[in-house]
Coordinates of C-alpha atoms and ligand atoms in Angstrom, one line a residue:
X148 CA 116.3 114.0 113.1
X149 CA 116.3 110.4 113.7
X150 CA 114.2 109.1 116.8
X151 CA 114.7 106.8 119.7
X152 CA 112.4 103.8 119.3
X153 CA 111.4 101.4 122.6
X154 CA 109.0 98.2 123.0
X155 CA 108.2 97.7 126.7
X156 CA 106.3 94.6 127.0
X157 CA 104.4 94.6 124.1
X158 CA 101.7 91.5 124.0
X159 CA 98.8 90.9 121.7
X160 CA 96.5 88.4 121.3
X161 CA 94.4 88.5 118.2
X162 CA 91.8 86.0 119.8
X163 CA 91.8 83.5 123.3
X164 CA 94.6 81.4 121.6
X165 CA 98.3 81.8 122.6
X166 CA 99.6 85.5 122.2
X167 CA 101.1 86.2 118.7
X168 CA 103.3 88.3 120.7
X169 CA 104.6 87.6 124.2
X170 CA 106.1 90.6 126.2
X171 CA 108.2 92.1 123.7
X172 CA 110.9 94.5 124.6
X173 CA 113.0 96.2 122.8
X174 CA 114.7 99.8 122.3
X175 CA 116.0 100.7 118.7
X176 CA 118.6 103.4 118.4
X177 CA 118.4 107.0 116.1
X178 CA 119.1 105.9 113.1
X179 CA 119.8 102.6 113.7
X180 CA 118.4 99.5 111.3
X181 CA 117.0 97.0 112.8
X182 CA 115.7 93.4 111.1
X183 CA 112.6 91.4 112.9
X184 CA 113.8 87.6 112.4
X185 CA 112.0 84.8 112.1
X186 CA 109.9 82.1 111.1
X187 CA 105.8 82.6 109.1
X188 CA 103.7 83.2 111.9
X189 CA 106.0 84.3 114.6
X190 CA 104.8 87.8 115.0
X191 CA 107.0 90.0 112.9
X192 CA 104.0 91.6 111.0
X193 CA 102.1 91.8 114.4
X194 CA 104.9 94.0 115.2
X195 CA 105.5 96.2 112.7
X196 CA 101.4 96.8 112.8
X197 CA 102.0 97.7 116.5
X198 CA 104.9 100.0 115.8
X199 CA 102.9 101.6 112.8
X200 CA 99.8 102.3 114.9
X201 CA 97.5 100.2 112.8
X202 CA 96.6 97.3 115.6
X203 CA 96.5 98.3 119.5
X204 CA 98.1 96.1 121.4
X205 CA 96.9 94.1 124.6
X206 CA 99.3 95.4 126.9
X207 CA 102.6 97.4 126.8
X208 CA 104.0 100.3 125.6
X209 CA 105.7 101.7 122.7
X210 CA 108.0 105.0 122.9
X211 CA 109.1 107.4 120.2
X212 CA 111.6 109.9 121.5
X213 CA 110.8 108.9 125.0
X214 CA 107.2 110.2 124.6
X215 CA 104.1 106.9 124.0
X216 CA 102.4 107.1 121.2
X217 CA 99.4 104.6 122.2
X218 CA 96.4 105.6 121.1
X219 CA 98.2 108.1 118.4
X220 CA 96.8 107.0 115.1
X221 CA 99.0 105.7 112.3
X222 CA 99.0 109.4 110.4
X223 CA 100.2 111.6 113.5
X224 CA 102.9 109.3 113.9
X225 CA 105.3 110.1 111.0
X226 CA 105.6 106.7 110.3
X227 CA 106.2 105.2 106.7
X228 CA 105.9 101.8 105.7
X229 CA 106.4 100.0 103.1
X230 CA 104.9 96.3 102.3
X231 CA 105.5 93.4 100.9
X232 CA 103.4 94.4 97.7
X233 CA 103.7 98.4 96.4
X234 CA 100.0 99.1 96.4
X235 CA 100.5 102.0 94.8
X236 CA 96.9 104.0 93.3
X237 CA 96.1 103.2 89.8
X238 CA 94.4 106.3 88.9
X239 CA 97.0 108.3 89.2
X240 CA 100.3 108.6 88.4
X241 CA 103.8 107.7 90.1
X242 CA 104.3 111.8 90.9
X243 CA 100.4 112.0 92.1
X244 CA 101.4 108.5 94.0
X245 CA 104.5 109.8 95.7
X246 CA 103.1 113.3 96.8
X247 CA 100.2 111.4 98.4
X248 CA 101.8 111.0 101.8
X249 CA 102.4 115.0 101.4
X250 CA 99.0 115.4 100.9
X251 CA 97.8 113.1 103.6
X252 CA 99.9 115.5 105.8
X253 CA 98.4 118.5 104.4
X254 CA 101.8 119.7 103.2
X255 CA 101.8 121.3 100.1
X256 CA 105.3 123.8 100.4
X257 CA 107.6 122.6 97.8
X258 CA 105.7 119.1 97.4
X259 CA 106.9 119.0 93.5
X260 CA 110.5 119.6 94.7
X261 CA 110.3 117.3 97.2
X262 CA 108.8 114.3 94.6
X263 CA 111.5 115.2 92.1
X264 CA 113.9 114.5 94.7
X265 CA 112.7 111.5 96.1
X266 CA 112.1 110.2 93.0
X267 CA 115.9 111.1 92.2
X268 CA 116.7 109.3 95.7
X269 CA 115.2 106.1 94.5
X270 CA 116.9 106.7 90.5
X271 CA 113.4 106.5 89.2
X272 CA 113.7 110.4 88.1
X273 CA 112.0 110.9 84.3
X274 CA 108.9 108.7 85.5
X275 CA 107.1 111.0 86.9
X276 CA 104.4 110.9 84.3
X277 CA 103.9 107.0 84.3
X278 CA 101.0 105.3 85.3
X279 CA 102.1 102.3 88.1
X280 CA 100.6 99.7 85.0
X281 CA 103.7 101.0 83.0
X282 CA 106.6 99.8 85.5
X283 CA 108.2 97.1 86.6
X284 CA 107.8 95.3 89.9
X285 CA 111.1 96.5 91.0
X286 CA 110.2 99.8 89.7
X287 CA 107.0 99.8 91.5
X288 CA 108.5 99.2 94.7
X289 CA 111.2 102.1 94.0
X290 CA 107.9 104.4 94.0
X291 CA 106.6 103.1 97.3
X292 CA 110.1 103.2 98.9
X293 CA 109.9 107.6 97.4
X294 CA 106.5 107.5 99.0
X295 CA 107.8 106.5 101.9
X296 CA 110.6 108.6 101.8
X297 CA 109.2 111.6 101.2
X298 CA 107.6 112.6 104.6
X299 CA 110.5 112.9 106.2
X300 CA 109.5 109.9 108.7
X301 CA 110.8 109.8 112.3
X302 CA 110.2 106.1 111.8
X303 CA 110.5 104.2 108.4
X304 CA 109.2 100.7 108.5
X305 CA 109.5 97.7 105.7
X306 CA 107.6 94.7 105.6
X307 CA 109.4 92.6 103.6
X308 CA 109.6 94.8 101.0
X309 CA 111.6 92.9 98.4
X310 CA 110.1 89.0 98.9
X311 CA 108.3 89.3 95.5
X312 CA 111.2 90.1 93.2
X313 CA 113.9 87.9 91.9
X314 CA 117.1 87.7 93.5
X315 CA 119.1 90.2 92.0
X316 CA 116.5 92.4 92.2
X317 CA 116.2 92.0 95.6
X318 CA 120.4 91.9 96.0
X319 CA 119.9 95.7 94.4
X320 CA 116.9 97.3 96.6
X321 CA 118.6 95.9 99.6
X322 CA 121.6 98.0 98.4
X323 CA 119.7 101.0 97.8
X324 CA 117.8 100.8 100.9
X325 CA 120.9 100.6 103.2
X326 CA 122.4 103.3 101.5
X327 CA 118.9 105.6 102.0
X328 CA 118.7 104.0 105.4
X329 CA 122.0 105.2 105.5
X330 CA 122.3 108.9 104.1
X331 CA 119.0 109.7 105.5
X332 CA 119.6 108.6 109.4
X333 CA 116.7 106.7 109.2
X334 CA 115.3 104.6 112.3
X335 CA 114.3 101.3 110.6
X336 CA 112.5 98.0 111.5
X337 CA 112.6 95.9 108.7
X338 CA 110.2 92.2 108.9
X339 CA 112.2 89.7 107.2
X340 CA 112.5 85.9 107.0
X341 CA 115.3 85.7 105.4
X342 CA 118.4 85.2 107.7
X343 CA 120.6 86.5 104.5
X344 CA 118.7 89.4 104.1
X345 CA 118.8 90.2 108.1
X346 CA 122.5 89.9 108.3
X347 CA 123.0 92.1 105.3
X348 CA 120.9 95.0 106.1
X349 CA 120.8 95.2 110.0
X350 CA 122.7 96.9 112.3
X351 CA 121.2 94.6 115.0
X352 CA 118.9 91.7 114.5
X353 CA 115.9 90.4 117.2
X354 CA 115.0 86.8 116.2
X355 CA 111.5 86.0 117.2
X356 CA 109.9 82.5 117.9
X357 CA 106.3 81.8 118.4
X358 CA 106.0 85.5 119.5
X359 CA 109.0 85.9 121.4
X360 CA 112.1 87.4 121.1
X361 CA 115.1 84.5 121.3
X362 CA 118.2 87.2 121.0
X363 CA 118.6 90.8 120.1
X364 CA 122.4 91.1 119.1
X365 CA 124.6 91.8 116.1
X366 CA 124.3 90.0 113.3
X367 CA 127.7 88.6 113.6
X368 CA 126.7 87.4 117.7
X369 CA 124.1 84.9 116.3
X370 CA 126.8 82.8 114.3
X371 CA 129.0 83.4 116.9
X372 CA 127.5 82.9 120.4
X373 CA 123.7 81.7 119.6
X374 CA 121.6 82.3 122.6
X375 CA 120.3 78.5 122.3
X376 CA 120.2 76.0 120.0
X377 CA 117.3 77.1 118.6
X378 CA 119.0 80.0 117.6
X379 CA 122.0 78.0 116.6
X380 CA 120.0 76.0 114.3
X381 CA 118.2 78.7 112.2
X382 CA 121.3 80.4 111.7
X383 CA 122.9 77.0 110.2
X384 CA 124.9 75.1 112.7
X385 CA 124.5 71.9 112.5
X386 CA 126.8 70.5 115.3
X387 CA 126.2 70.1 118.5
X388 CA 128.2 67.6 121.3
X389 CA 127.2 67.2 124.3
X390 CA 129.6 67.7 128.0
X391 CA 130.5 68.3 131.0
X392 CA 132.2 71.7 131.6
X393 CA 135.0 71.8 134.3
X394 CA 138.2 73.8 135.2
X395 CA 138.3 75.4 132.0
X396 CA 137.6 72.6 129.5
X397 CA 134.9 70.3 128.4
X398 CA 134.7 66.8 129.0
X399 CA 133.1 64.9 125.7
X400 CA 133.3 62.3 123.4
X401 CA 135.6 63.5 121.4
X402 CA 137.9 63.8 124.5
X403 CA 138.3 67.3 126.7
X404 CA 138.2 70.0 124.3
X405 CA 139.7 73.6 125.2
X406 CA 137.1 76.7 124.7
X407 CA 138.1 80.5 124.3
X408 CA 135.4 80.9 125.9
X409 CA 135.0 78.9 128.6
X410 CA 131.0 79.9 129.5
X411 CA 128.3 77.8 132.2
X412 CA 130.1 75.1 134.4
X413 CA 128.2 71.5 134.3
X414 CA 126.2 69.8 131.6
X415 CA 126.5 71.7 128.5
X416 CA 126.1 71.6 124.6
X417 CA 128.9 72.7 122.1
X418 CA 127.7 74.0 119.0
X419 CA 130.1 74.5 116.2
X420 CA 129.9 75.6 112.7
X421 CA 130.5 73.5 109.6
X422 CA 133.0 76.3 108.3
X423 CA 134.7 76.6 111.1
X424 CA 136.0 73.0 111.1
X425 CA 139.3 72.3 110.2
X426 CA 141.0 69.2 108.9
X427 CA 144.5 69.2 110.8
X428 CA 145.8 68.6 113.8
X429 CA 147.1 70.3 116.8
X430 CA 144.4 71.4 120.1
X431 CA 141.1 69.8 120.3
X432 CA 141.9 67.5 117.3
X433 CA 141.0 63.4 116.5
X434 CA 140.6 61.3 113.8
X435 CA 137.3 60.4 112.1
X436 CA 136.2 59.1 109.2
X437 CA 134.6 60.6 106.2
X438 CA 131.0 59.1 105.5
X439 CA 130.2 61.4 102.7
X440 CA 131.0 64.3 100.2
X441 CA 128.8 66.7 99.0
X442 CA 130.1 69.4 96.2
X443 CA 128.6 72.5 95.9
X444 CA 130.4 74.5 93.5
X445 CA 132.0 77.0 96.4
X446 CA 132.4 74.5 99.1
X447 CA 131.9 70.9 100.2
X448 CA 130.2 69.7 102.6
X449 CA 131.3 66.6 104.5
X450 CA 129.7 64.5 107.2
X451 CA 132.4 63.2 109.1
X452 CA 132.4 60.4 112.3
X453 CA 134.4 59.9 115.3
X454 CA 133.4 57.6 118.1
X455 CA 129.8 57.0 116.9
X456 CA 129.4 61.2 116.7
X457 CA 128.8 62.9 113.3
X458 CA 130.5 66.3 112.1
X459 CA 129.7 68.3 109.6
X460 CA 131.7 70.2 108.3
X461 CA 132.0 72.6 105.2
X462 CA 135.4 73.2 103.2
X463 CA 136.8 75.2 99.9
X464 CA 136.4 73.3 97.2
X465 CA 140.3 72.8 96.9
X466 CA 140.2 70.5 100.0
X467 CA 139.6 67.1 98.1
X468 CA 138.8 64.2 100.1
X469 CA 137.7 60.9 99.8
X470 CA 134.8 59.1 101.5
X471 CA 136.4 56.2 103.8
X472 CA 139.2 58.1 104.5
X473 CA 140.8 58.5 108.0
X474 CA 141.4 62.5 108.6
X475 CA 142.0 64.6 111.5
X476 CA 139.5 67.0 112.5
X477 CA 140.2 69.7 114.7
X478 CA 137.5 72.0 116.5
X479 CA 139.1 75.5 116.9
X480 CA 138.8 76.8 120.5
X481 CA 137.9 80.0 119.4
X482 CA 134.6 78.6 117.7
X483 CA 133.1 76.2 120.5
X484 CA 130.4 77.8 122.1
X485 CA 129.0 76.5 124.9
X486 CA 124.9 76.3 125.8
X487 CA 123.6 75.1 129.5
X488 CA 122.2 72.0 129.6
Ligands
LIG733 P1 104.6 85.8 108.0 O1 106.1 85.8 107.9 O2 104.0 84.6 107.5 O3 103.9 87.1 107.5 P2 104.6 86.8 110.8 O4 105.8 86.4 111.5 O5 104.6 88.2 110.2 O6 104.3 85.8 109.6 P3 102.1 87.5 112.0 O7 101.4 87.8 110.8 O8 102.4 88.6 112.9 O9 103.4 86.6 111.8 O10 101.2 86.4 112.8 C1 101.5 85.9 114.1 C2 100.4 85.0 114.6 O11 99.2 85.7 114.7 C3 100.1 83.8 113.6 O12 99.8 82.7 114.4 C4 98.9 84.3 112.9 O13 98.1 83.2 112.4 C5 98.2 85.1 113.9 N1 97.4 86.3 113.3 C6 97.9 87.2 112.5 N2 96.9 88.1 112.2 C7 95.8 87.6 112.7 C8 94.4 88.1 112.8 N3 94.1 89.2 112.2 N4 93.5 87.4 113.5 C9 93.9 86.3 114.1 N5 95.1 85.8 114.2 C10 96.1 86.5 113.5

């Protein structure tokens, strides 16, 4: 059975300096996957420690089921995690390493049925035998994933697990961990920062800055409505006009431009993303000129200028242009998303 997982204003502060988290809070859903965003340093591992039970926090609360588990240590709490490196034991071998969680628990009912399987779960069955010197570093990670798996945890938590391997190594656990995530009903927090990664695995993603959270939304919500530009910027958008929002429209530059959305009233910011640019005209279009071209094999990029404003926008590869020619650019309402201020 998958649990319910909630933060209520979780703060720590390791010493007198500034919290490395601020009043975190946020509730995770059975079975749901969620990613910890954001930048080295910004508390995702302070996070997962709290969630684990390894580091007490200064202040708030943290809820499994609906029930607190402060001051439950990390073994009662049928939490697994997994971390960036497998540390798996040496002396003894990748059965004896995934049954050690069993043992930990004092469960010894069908614990070499239960390794076979989890082994099987993590297609490293026929290793049993091998020492952890004789795999792989994908391999080794496979084991500390079964390890994990095997205690049945109410709460599974990753620490960028896959960070150390190369990238189709890491394109293949991150399959195989959705789809364990998945079949098992898991309730996962996963610390990653890798915005790719994030938007891959999670079900929902909370961004974190210097130790607080900046959004908690759907992946597809941060490329779509960013909370701030901030947010805006770490998920890749580059453009951003600034205007006055009235009756509908926005007053800029570029002229009034038409949003779908038509969001806060008074001074705003538009952000806009290169690939949702268009070269055409028809609503919210004007001419500018290209400064420069930049191919990238599945796209180019192009900086692009209209009354002393720069656009940058990113195309398929087919779209050919020049630099100094005059095009038309045309920002979809659908895509402008308006910021205060
Ligand atoms: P990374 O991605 O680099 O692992 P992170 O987002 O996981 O970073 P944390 O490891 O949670 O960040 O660290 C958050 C802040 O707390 C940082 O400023 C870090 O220097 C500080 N910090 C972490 N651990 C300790 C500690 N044991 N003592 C003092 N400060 C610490």
């Amino acid at each position: 059975m998958s649990a319910r997982l909630e933060l209520e204003n979780v703060t720590h502060c390791y010493g007198r300096g500034e919290p490395a988290l601020s009043d975190l809070s946020l509730t995770v859903e059975p079975g749901e996957l969620v990613a910890l965003l954001g930048p080295s340093g910004c508390g995702k591992t302070t996070a997962l420690k709290v969630l684990a039970g390894l580091l007490s926090p200064s202040s708030g609360d943290v809820r499994v089921e609906g029930s607190s588990v402060m001051g439950i240590t990390p073994e009662k709490r049928r939490t697994a995690m997994v971390f960036q490196k497998p540390l798996l034991f040496p002396h003894m071998n990748v059965a004896g390493n995934v049954g050690f969680g069993l043992r930990m628990r004092g469960s010894t009912e069908d614990s070499e049925q239960r390794i076979s399987e989890a082994l099987e779960q993590v297609q490293m069955e026929g290793f049993a035998d091998r020492d952890p010197g004789e795999l792989s570093g994908g391999q080794q990670q496979r084991v500390a994933l079964a390890r994990a798996l095997v205690t049945s945890p109410k709460l599974l938590l990753l620490d960028e697990p896959f960070s150390a391997l190369d990238a189709n190594l890491r394109s293949e656990m991150r399959k195989l961990v959705k789809r364990l995530q998945r079949e098992g009903d898991y309730t996962t927090v996963f610390v990653t920062h890798d915005q790719e990664e994030a938007v891959i695995l999670a079900d929902r993603i909370a961004l974190l800055f210097d130790g607080e959270l900046q959004m908690y939304d759907r992946p597809q919500a941060f490329y779509d409505h960013p909370a701030s530009m901030e947010v805006a910027r770490f998920f890749g958008a580059t453009n951003f006009l600034e205007g006055r929002a009235e009756n509908g429209s926005v007053r800029t530059r570029l002229g009034d431009l038409r949003l779908e959305n038509p969001g806060p009233t008074g001074d705003v910011t538009l952000t806009i993303r290169p690939e949702a640019i268009r070269l055409e005209k028809g609503e919210n279009s004007f001419a500018a000129n290209i400064i420069s071209a930049t191919y990238l094999g599945t796209q180019v990029h192009y900086a692009l200028e209209s009354h002393g404003i720069r656009i940058r926008a990113a195309l398929p590869p087919h779209v050919r242009l020049e630099v100094g020619e005059e095009v038309s650019v045309r920002l979809p309402a659908e895509s402008l998303w308006a910021l205060e201020g």
